[in-house]
PDB file of C-alpha atoms in Angstrom:
ATOM      1  CA  UNK A 821       3.147  16.964  10.403  1.00 55.00           C
ATOM      2  CA  UNK A 822       5.208  19.187   8.546  1.00 72.00           C
ATOM      3  CA  UNK A 823       8.127  17.971   6.702  1.00 84.00           C
ATOM      4  CA  UNK A 824      11.555  19.658   7.785  1.00 92.00           C
ATOM      5  CA  UNK A 825      14.127  20.021   5.280  1.00 93.00           C
ATOM      6  CA  UNK A 826      17.663  19.060   6.439  1.00 96.00           C
ATOM      7  CA  UNK A 827      21.342  19.715   5.417  1.00 97.00           C
ATOM      8  CA  UNK A 828      24.400  17.653   6.531  1.00 98.00           C
ATOM      9  CA  UNK A 829      27.699  19.254   7.019  1.00 97.00           C
ATOM     10  CA  UNK A 830      30.305  16.393   7.666  1.00 97.00           C
ATOM     11  CA  UNK A 831      33.821  15.425   6.280  1.00 95.00           C
ATOM     12  CA  UNK A 832      33.561  11.767   7.226  1.00 95.00           C
ATOM     13  CA  UNK A 833      31.930   9.905   4.224  1.00 95.00           C
ATOM     14  CA  UNK A 834      31.044   7.168   6.823  1.00 95.00           C
ATOM     15  CA  UNK A 835      29.587   9.210   9.174  1.00 95.00           C
ATOM     16  CA  UNK A 836      27.829  11.476   6.581  1.00 95.00           C
ATOM     17  CA  UNK A 837      26.165   8.258   5.099  1.00 96.00           C
ATOM     18  CA  UNK A 838      25.115   7.061   8.312  1.00 95.00           C
ATOM     19  CA  UNK A 839      23.258  10.317   9.235  1.00 96.00           C
ATOM     20  CA  UNK A 840      21.714  10.097   5.426  1.00 97.00           C
ATOM     21  CA  UNK A 841      20.346   6.771   6.231  1.00 96.00           C
ATOM     22  CA  UNK A 842      18.790   7.812   9.770  1.00 96.00           C
ATOM     23  CA  UNK A 843      17.229  10.879   8.065  1.00 96.00           C
ATOM     24  CA  UNK A 844      15.807   8.940   5.427  1.00 95.00           C
ATOM     25  CA  UNK A 845      14.057   6.745   7.794  1.00 93.00           C
ATOM     26  CA  UNK A 846      12.444   9.492   9.431  1.00 93.00           C
ATOM     27  CA  UNK A 847       9.218  10.526   7.549  1.00 90.00           C
ATOM     28  CA  UNK A 848       9.300  14.068   9.124  1.00 89.00           C
ATOM     29  CA  UNK A 849      12.740  14.684   7.493  1.00 94.00           C
ATOM     30  CA  UNK A 850      13.858  15.422   4.134  1.00 93.00           C
ATOM     31  CA  UNK A 851      17.365  15.712   3.166  1.00 96.00           C
ATOM     32  CA  UNK A 852      18.204  18.440   0.605  1.00 95.00           C
ATOM     33  CA  UNK A 853      22.044  18.852   1.184  1.00 96.00           C
ATOM     34  CA  UNK A 854      24.961  16.635   2.267  1.00 97.00           C
ATOM     35  CA  UNK A 855      28.586  17.523   1.985  1.00 96.00           C
ATOM     36  CA  UNK A 856      31.827  18.664   3.806  1.00 95.00           C
ATOM     37  CA  UNK A 857      32.187  22.330   5.212  1.00 95.00           C
ATOM     38  CA  UNK A 858      33.887  24.580   2.320  1.00 95.00           C
ATOM     39  CA  UNK A 859      33.073  27.707   1.145  1.00 95.00           C
ATOM     40  CA  UNK A 860      31.102  26.361  -1.897  1.00 95.00           C
ATOM     41  CA  UNK A 861      28.983  24.328   0.556  1.00 95.00           C
ATOM     42  CA  UNK A 862      28.412  27.463   2.872  1.00 95.00           C
ATOM     43  CA  UNK A 863      27.036  29.389   0.064  1.00 92.00           C
ATOM     44  CA  UNK A 864      24.823  26.569  -1.062  1.00 93.00           C
ATOM     45  CA  UNK A 865      23.288  25.903   2.551  1.00 93.00           C
ATOM     46  CA  UNK A 866      22.826  30.024   2.801  1.00 89.00           C
ATOM     47  CA  UNK A 867      20.566  29.569  -0.400  1.00 87.00           C
ATOM     48  CA  UNK A 868      18.559  26.901   0.770  1.00 86.00           C
ATOM     49  CA  UNK A 869      15.329  27.278   2.870  1.00 79.00           C
ATOM     50  CA  UNK A 870      16.645  24.430   5.527  1.00 90.00           C
ATOM     51  CA  UNK A 871      15.061  23.947   8.814  1.00 92.00           C
ATOM     52  CA  UNK A 872      17.623  21.931  10.457  1.00 96.00           C
ATOM     53  CA  UNK A 873      21.340  21.683   9.863  1.00 97.00           C
ATOM     54  CA  UNK A 874      23.650  18.596  11.326  1.00 98.00           C
ATOM     55  CA  UNK A 875      27.181  19.979  11.565  1.00 97.00           C
ATOM     56  CA  UNK A 876      30.234  18.396  12.570  1.00 97.00           C
ATOM     57  CA  UNK A 877      33.138  20.324  14.368  1.00 96.00           C
ATOM     58  CA  UNK A 878      36.550  19.071  13.187  1.00 94.00           C
ATOM     59  CA  UNK A 879      36.975  19.460   9.178  1.00 95.00           C
ATOM     60  CA  UNK A 880      39.890  20.150   7.195  1.00 93.00           C
ATOM     61  CA  UNK A 881      38.859  23.050   5.157  1.00 94.00           C
ATOM     62  CA  UNK A 882      36.559  24.624   7.477  1.00 94.00           C
ATOM     63  CA  UNK A 883      35.567  23.685  10.899  1.00 95.00           C
ATOM     64  CA  UNK A 884      31.990  23.624  12.311  1.00 95.00           C
ATOM     65  CA  UNK A 885      32.300  26.974  14.063  1.00 94.00           C
ATOM     66  CA  UNK A 886      33.627  28.956  11.205  1.00 95.00           C
ATOM     67  CA  UNK A 887      30.807  27.359   9.386  1.00 95.00           C
ATOM     68  CA  UNK A 888      28.084  28.549  11.926  1.00 93.00           C
ATOM     69  CA  UNK A 889      29.902  32.144  11.702  1.00 90.00           C
ATOM     70  CA  UNK A 890      29.322  32.308   8.116  1.00 91.00           C
ATOM     71  CA  UNK A 891      25.592  31.302   8.392  1.00 90.00           C
ATOM     72  CA  UNK A 892      23.058  34.207   6.897  1.00 86.00           C
ATOM     73  CA  UNK A 893      20.054  31.682   7.972  1.00 86.00           C
ATOM     74  CA  UNK A 894      18.995  30.552  11.314  1.00 88.00           C
ATOM     75  CA  UNK A 895      18.013  26.692  10.969  1.00 92.00           C
ATOM     76  CA  UNK A 896      17.850  24.516  13.988  1.00 95.00           C
ATOM     77  CA  UNK A 897      21.600  23.412  14.489  1.00 96.00           C
ATOM     78  CA  UNK A 898      22.437  19.944  15.650  1.00 97.00           C
ATOM     79  CA  UNK A 899      26.135  19.422  16.319  1.00 96.00           C
ATOM     80  CA  UNK A 900      27.614  16.048  15.861  1.00 96.00           C
ATOM     81  CA  UNK A 901      31.015  15.475  17.199  1.00 95.00           C
ATOM     82  CA  UNK A 902      33.304  12.718  18.864  1.00 93.00           C
ATOM     83  CA  UNK A 903      34.691  15.438  21.226  1.00 94.00           C
ATOM     84  CA  UNK A 904      32.788  16.486  24.227  1.00 93.00           C
ATOM     85  CA  UNK A 905      35.033  19.448  24.427  1.00 93.00           C
ATOM     86  CA  UNK A 906      33.440  21.380  21.840  1.00 93.00           C
ATOM     87  CA  UNK A 907      30.022  21.202  23.866  1.00 92.00           C
ATOM     88  CA  UNK A 908      30.280  24.391  25.761  1.00 90.00           C
ATOM     89  CA  UNK A 909      31.505  26.412  22.845  1.00 89.00           C
ATOM     90  CA  UNK A 910      28.592  24.866  20.727  1.00 90.00           C
ATOM     91  CA  UNK A 911      25.743  26.136  22.905  1.00 87.00           C
ATOM     92  CA  UNK A 912      27.369  29.447  22.784  1.00 85.00           C
ATOM     93  CA  UNK A 913      26.414  29.434  19.256  1.00 86.00           C
ATOM     94  CA  UNK A 914      22.904  28.728  20.560  1.00 87.00           C
ATOM     95  CA  UNK A 915      22.595  25.289  18.977  1.00 93.00           C
ATOM     96  CA  UNK A 916      19.807  23.162  19.375  1.00 95.00           C
ATOM     97  CA  UNK A 917      21.514  19.975  20.641  1.00 96.00           C
ATOM     98  CA  UNK A 918      25.080  18.218  20.713  1.00 96.00           C
ATOM     99  CA  UNK A 919      25.149  14.630  19.597  1.00 95.00           C
ATOM    100  CA  UNK A 920      28.357  12.920  21.002  1.00 95.00           C
ATOM    101  CA  UNK A 921      29.392  10.201  18.319  1.00 94.00           C
ATOM    102  CA  UNK A 922      28.656   7.468  17.984  1.00 93.00           C
ATOM    103  CA  UNK A 923      25.073   8.244  19.039  1.00 93.00           C
ATOM    104  CA  UNK A 924      22.009   5.933  19.069  1.00 93.00           C
ATOM    105  CA  UNK A 925      18.904   6.460  16.916  1.00 93.00           C
ATOM    106  CA  UNK A 926      17.010   6.955  19.824  1.00 94.00           C
ATOM    107  CA  UNK A 927      19.224   9.853  20.932  1.00 95.00           C
ATOM    108  CA  UNK A 928      18.952  11.374  17.316  1.00 96.00           C
ATOM    109  CA  UNK A 929      15.265  11.176  17.873  1.00 95.00           C
ATOM    110  CA  UNK A 930      15.344  13.119  21.017  1.00 96.00           C
ATOM    111  CA  UNK A 931      17.200  15.863  19.190  1.00 96.00           C
ATOM    112  CA  UNK A 932      14.789  16.016  16.206  1.00 96.00           C
ATOM    113  CA  UNK A 933      11.887  16.337  18.851  1.00 95.00           C
ATOM    114  CA  UNK A 934      13.678  19.047  20.521  1.00 95.00           C
ATOM    115  CA  UNK A 935      14.239  20.871  17.417  1.00 94.00           C
ATOM    116  CA  UNK A 936      10.706  20.434  16.219  1.00 92.00           C
ATOM    117  CA  UNK A 937       9.418  21.879  19.427  1.00 91.00           C
ATOM    118  CA  UNK A 938      11.772  24.991  19.058  1.00 89.00           C
ATOM    119  CA  UNK A 939      10.305  25.516  15.424  1.00 85.00           C
ATOM    120  CA  UNK A 940       6.947  25.447  16.718  1.00 80.00           C
ATOM    121  CA  UNK A 941       7.525  27.597  19.492  1.00 82.00           C
ATOM    122  CA  UNK A 942       9.207  30.358  17.253  1.00 74.00           C
ATOM    123  CA  UNK A 943       6.017  29.961  15.014  1.00 68.00           C
ATOM    124  CA  UNK A 944       3.652  30.557  17.978  1.00 67.00           C
ATOM    125  CA  UNK A 945       5.365  33.756  18.842  1.00 61.00           C
ATOM    126  CA  UNK A 946       4.714  35.443  15.438  1.00 58.00           C
ATOM    127  CA  UNK A 947       2.398  38.125  15.792  1.00 57.00           C
ATOM    128  CA  UNK A 948      -1.087  37.292  14.311  1.00 58.00           C
ATOM    129  CA  UNK A 949      -1.896  39.443  11.092  1.00 79.00           C
ATOM    130  CA  UNK A 950      -5.684  39.698  10.958  1.00 83.00           C
ATOM    131  CA  UNK A 951      -7.899  39.792   7.805  1.00 84.00           C
ATOM    132  CA  UNK A 952     -11.697  40.733   8.218  1.00 85.00           C
ATOM    133  CA  UNK A 953     -13.852  38.870   5.760  1.00 85.00           C
ATOM    134  CA  UNK A 954     -17.435  38.249   5.456  1.00 83.00           C
ATOM    135  CA  UNK A 955     -18.681  34.773   6.143  1.00 83.00           C
ATOM    136  CA  UNK A 956     -22.161  33.557   6.329  1.00 81.00           C
ATOM    137  CA  UNK A 957     -23.446  37.205   6.471  1.00 74.00           C
ATOM    138  CA  UNK A 958     -21.137  38.014   9.314  1.00 79.00           C
ATOM    139  CA  UNK A 959     -17.709  39.434   9.708  1.00 82.00           C
ATOM    140  CA  UNK A 960     -14.967  37.371  11.049  1.00 86.00           C
ATOM    141  CA  UNK A 961     -11.379  37.911  11.665  1.00 86.00           C
ATOM    142  CA  UNK A 962      -9.015  35.311   9.903  1.00 88.00           C
ATOM    143  CA  UNK A 963      -5.506  34.770  11.297  1.00 87.00           C
ATOM    144  CA  UNK A 964      -3.413  35.070   7.903  1.00 89.00           C
ATOM    145  CA  UNK A 965      -0.588  32.921   9.015  1.00 86.00           C
ATOM    146  CA  UNK A 966      -3.250  30.127   9.395  1.00 89.00           C
ATOM    147  CA  UNK A 967      -4.477  29.900   6.095  1.00 94.00           C
ATOM    148  CA  UNK A 968      -3.330  26.904   4.336  1.00 95.00           C
ATOM    149  CA  UNK A 969      -4.707  27.927   0.673  1.00 96.00           C
ATOM    150  CA  UNK A 970      -7.423  29.525  -0.977  1.00 97.00           C
ATOM    151  CA  UNK A 971      -9.586  27.910  -3.697  1.00 97.00           C
ATOM    152  CA  UNK A 972     -11.769  29.513  -6.374  1.00 96.00           C
ATOM    153  CA  UNK A 973     -15.466  28.789  -6.177  1.00 94.00           C
ATOM    154  CA  UNK A 974     -16.930  30.536  -9.099  1.00 90.00           C
ATOM    155  CA  UNK A 975     -17.937  34.236  -7.559  1.00 91.00           C
ATOM    156  CA  UNK A 976     -16.619  33.167  -4.130  1.00 94.00           C
ATOM    157  CA  UNK A 977     -13.277  31.763  -2.749  1.00 95.00           C
ATOM    158  CA  UNK A 978     -12.835  29.114  -0.249  1.00 96.00           C
ATOM    159  CA  UNK A 979     -10.240  29.840   2.441  1.00 96.00           C
ATOM    160  CA  UNK A 980      -8.831  26.803   4.034  1.00 96.00           C
ATOM    161  CA  UNK A 981      -7.341  26.852   7.622  1.00 92.00           C
ATOM    162  CA  UNK A 982      -6.403  23.981   9.907  1.00 85.00           C
ATOM    163  CA  UNK A 983      -9.719  24.756  11.906  1.00 86.00           C
ATOM    164  CA  UNK A 984     -12.362  25.232   9.505  1.00 90.00           C
ATOM    165  CA  UNK A 985     -13.072  26.590   5.641  1.00 93.00           C
ATOM    166  CA  UNK A 986     -14.636  29.965   5.074  1.00 94.00           C
ATOM    167  CA  UNK A 987     -16.634  30.788   1.690  1.00 94.00           C
ATOM    168  CA  UNK A 988     -16.290  34.259   1.004  1.00 93.00           C
ATOM    169  CA  UNK A 989     -17.893  36.587  -1.851  1.00 91.00           C
ATOM    170  CA  UNK A 990     -14.745  37.706  -3.625  1.00 91.00           C
ATOM    171  CA  UNK A 991     -12.793  37.034  -6.863  1.00 92.00           C
ATOM    172  CA  UNK A 992      -9.298  35.312  -6.670  1.00 93.00           C
ATOM    173  CA  UNK A 993      -7.617  38.387  -7.960  1.00 92.00           C
ATOM    174  CA  UNK A 994      -9.301  40.728  -5.114  1.00 91.00           C
ATOM    175  CA  UNK A 995      -8.721  38.058  -2.494  1.00 94.00           C
ATOM    176  CA  UNK A 996      -4.933  37.891  -3.671  1.00 92.00           C
ATOM    177  CA  UNK A 997      -4.281  41.470  -3.418  1.00 90.00           C
ATOM    178  CA  UNK A 998      -5.348  41.338   0.277  1.00 89.00           C
ATOM    179  CA  UNK A 999      -2.515  38.861   1.115  1.00 89.00           C
ATOM    180  CA  UNK A1000       1.197  39.461   1.666  1.00 80.00           C
ATOM    181  CA  UNK A1001       3.174  39.286  -1.379  1.00 76.00           C
ATOM    182  CA  UNK A1002       5.995  37.336  -0.361  1.00 75.00           C
ATOM    183  CA  UNK A1003       4.147  34.972   1.811  1.00 87.00           C
ATOM    184  CA  UNK A1004       1.378  33.678  -0.658  1.00 92.00           C
ATOM    185  CA  UNK A1005       1.444  32.881  -4.500  1.00 93.00           C
ATOM    186  CA  UNK A1006      -1.184  32.429  -6.724  1.00 95.00           C
ATOM    187  CA  UNK A1007       0.145  29.350  -8.092  1.00 94.00           C
ATOM    188  CA  UNK A1008      -3.036  28.438 -10.548  1.00 95.00           C
ATOM    189  CA  UNK A1009      -5.830  30.170 -11.727  1.00 94.00           C
ATOM    190  CA  UNK A1010      -7.898  28.461  -8.958  1.00 96.00           C
ATOM    191  CA  UNK A1011      -5.334  28.258  -6.288  1.00 97.00           C
ATOM    192  CA  UNK A1012      -3.510  30.739  -3.948  1.00 96.00           C
ATOM    193  CA  UNK A1013      -1.118  28.854  -1.466  1.00 95.00           C
ATOM    194  CA  UNK A1014       0.509  29.943   1.738  1.00 94.00           C
ATOM    195  CA  UNK A1015       4.247  29.422   1.246  1.00 91.00           C
ATOM    196  CA  UNK A1016       4.869  28.861   4.835  1.00 88.00           C
ATOM    197  CA  UNK A1017       2.531  25.839   4.751  1.00 91.00           C
ATOM    198  CA  UNK A1018       4.257  23.857   1.529  1.00 91.00           C
ATOM    199  CA  UNK A1019       5.375  20.605   2.780  1.00 88.00           C
ATOM    200  CA  UNK A1020       6.527  19.406  -0.670  1.00 88.00           C
ATOM    201  CA  UNK A1021       6.352  20.306  -4.318  1.00 89.00           C
ATOM    202  CA  UNK A1022       7.508  19.585  -7.701  1.00 89.00           C
ATOM    203  CA  UNK A1023       6.890  21.090 -10.913  1.00 87.00           C
ATOM    204  CA  UNK A1024       3.384  19.904 -11.523  1.00 92.00           C
ATOM    205  CA  UNK A1025       1.844  20.531  -7.969  1.00 92.00           C
ATOM    206  CA  UNK A1026       2.773  21.196  -4.361  1.00 94.00           C
ATOM    207  CA  UNK A1027       1.241  19.566  -1.228  1.00 94.00           C
ATOM    208  CA  UNK A1028      -0.220  21.143   1.821  1.00 94.00           C
ATOM    209  CA  UNK A1029      -1.670  18.989   4.484  1.00 89.00           C
ATOM    210  CA  UNK A1030      -2.163  16.034   2.016  1.00 86.00           C
ATOM    211  CA  UNK A1031      -3.883  18.485  -0.468  1.00 93.00           C
ATOM    212  CA  UNK A1032      -2.236  18.344  -3.902  1.00 95.00           C
ATOM    213  CA  UNK A1033      -2.404  21.830  -5.797  1.00 95.00           C
ATOM    214  CA  UNK A1034      -1.747  21.979  -9.522  1.00 95.00           C
ATOM    215  CA  UNK A1035       1.088  24.640 -10.392  1.00 95.00           C
ATOM    216  CA  UNK A1036       0.625  26.712 -13.502  1.00 93.00           C
ATOM    217  CA  UNK A1037       3.831  26.424 -15.880  1.00 90.00           C
ATOM    218  CA  UNK A1038       3.956  30.181 -15.648  1.00 90.00           C
ATOM    219  CA  UNK A1039       4.591  29.975 -11.927  1.00 90.00           C
ATOM    220  CA  UNK A1040       7.088  27.431 -11.269  1.00 88.00           C
ATOM    221  CA  UNK A1041      10.247  29.773 -11.373  1.00 88.00           C
ATOM    222  CA  UNK A1042       8.500  32.156  -9.263  1.00 88.00           C
ATOM    223  CA  UNK A1043       7.517  29.442  -6.685  1.00 88.00           C
ATOM    224  CA  UNK A1044      11.126  28.369  -6.635  1.00 83.00           C
ATOM    225  CA  UNK A1045      12.440  31.381  -5.861  1.00 80.00           C
ATOM    226  CA  UNK A1046      10.041  32.412  -3.264  1.00 82.00           C
ATOM    227  CA  UNK A1047      10.473  29.064  -1.475  1.00 80.00           C
ATOM    228  CA  UNK A1048      14.179  29.546  -1.430  1.00 70.00           C
ATOM    229  CA  UNK A1049      14.100  32.882   0.227  1.00 60.00           C
ATOM    230  CA  UNK A1050      10.907  32.833   2.559  1.00 56.00           C
ATOM    231  CA  UNK A1051      11.974  33.151   6.075  1.00 50.00           C
TER     232      UNK A1051
END
């Protein structure tokens, strides 16, 4: 299961801490930002590659709808509010769910399931990009979106997908040139990673489907930039 990156925009310290605790207990979620709504926090959220946004409505500097209007990204938005009257306007912004405070953990889980289902549905609608390769003396079509990572094997490369692996006669450099530059990165002399499939990373390795892939020092800055910009 992919780890979904989250941000909280909430002016109440108590409510913010409560949400932080709930998120920390959910193995599918990773909190990357938590603050009240300001121009600075709006700019920060727009820079982050988040999947879910938990957003309050009534806040002193900037209300939730103003924050939504300023978003340049399209995360799944879950509104958290004490007042049901905001629900209709919230759904006009095409939010994923509306949580009326105080909400239970089970109700929170329902909202998360709905958000994950929407992300999966959007992903399925993406047009397939095909790559024709020779595997076991036969030509096969690979769905580029389904590639997890590519590993060097001497004069061959191993293309790893969720369904199976393909061993192809090719150099890493030649195969890398056939991939979309802003979706894949040659992260190490022996590995190419699909940025869409990265679940977590630090400055030593990234993780895709429990596979730890080393990162060369020369690629750390580029990786940071690409992961923060990828759609």
